[in-house]
Each structure stands twice: as structure tokens, then as C-alpha cells.
CSV table of C-alpha atoms in Angstrom, one decimal:
chain,number,residue,atom,x,y,z
A,1,GLY,CA,0.0,0.1,-0.1
A,2,ALA,CA,1.0,3.5,0.6
A,3,GLU,CA,3.2,3.1,3.4
A,4,ALA,CA,5.2,0.5,1.3
A,5,ASP,CA,5.3,2.8,-1.6
A,6,ARG,CA,6.5,5.8,0.8
A,7,LEU,CA,9.3,3.5,2.1
A,8,PHE,CA,10.4,2.4,-1.1
A,9,PHE,CA,10.9,5.9,-2.5
A,10,GLU,CA,12.8,7.1,1.0
A,11,ILE,CA,15.1,3.9,0.7
A,12,MET,CA,15.8,4.5,-3.0
A,13,THR,CA,16.3,8.6,-2.2
A,14,ASP,CA,19.2,7.5,0.4
A,15,HIS,CA,20.4,4.8,-2.1
A,16,HIS,CA,20.8,7.5,-4.7
A,17,LEU,CA,22.2,10.2,-2.5
A,18,GLY,CA,25.0,7.7,-1.5
A,19,GLY,CA,25.7,7.2,-5.5
A,20,VAL,CA,25.9,11.3,-5.5
A,21,HIS,CA,28.5,11.1,-2.7
A,22,MET,CA,30.6,8.2,-4.3
A,23,ALA,CA,30.2,9.9,-7.9
A,24,ASP,CA,31.5,13.4,-6.6
A,25,HIS,CA,34.4,12.0,-4.6
A,26,ALA,CA,35.2,10.1,-7.9
A,27,ALA,CA,34.7,13.1,-10.0
A,28,ALA,CA,37.0,15.2,-7.9
A,29,ASN,CA,39.7,12.6,-7.2
A,30,GLY,CA,39.7,10.6,-10.6
A,31,ALA,CA,43.1,9.8,-12.3
A,32,ARG,CA,41.5,9.2,-15.6
A,33,GLU,CA,39.6,11.7,-17.8
A,34,GLU,CA,37.0,8.9,-18.7
A,35,ILE,CA,36.2,8.3,-15.0
A,36,VAL,CA,35.9,11.7,-14.3
A,37,THR,CA,33.4,12.3,-17.1
A,38,PHE,CA,31.4,9.1,-16.0
A,39,ALA,CA,31.3,9.9,-12.2
A,40,GLU,CA,30.3,13.7,-13.1
A,41,ALA,CA,27.4,12.0,-15.6
A,42,THR,CA,26.4,9.7,-12.6
A,43,SER,CA,26.1,12.3,-10.1
A,44,ARG,CA,24.0,14.4,-12.4
A,45,THR,CA,21.8,11.5,-13.1
A,46,GLN,CA,21.5,10.2,-9.3
A,47,ARG,CA,20.7,13.7,-8.3
A,48,TYR,CA,17.8,14.2,-11.1
A,49,GLU,CA,16.5,10.6,-9.8
A,50,VAL,CA,16.2,12.2,-6.4
A,51,VAL,CA,14.2,15.1,-7.8
A,52,GLU,CA,11.9,12.5,-9.7
A,53,TYR,CA,11.2,10.4,-6.4
A,54,ARG,CA,10.2,13.5,-4.6
A,55,ASN,CA,7.9,14.7,-7.4
A,56,MET,CA,6.4,11.0,-7.4
A,57,MET,CA,5.7,11.1,-3.7
A,58,GLU,CA,3.8,14.3,-4.1
A,59,ARG,CA,2.1,13.2,-6.9
A,60,LEU,CA,0.9,9.9,-5.1
A,61,GLY,CA,0.2,11.9,-1.9
A,62,LEU,CA,2.7,10.1,0.2
A,63,ILE,CA,4.4,13.3,1.7
A,64,PRO,CA,2.5,14.5,5.0
């Protein structure tokens, strides 16, 4: 039900924020250009998905 949906989005948000943290570190400290480029793209994508999760939670009425 709705509680399971809310929990899913909360867990996935935390998961993606962890990905942002790791990707930002790789982007700042990568030794190879292709790794830095990939890490920057990954960080952007993960941030975008966090916003999408929030938007979906609002559309579904899962945010109090």
C-alpha cells in the first residue's frame, strides 16, 4: 500500500544520495579523464532521480 510505496521512495532516495556522494568523490579525485566524465554524469543522473522520487511522492500524496 501507500506506506510501502513511501518507504520504497525513501530508501531509494537514500541509496541515490549515497551514489551522488561516491560519484562526486570520483569526479574530484579520478586519475583518468573517462572516469571523471563518467562520475560527473552519474552524479547528475542520481541527483535528477532523487528529484523525480520527490515529485512522484508528492503526486501520490505520500508526503505528509
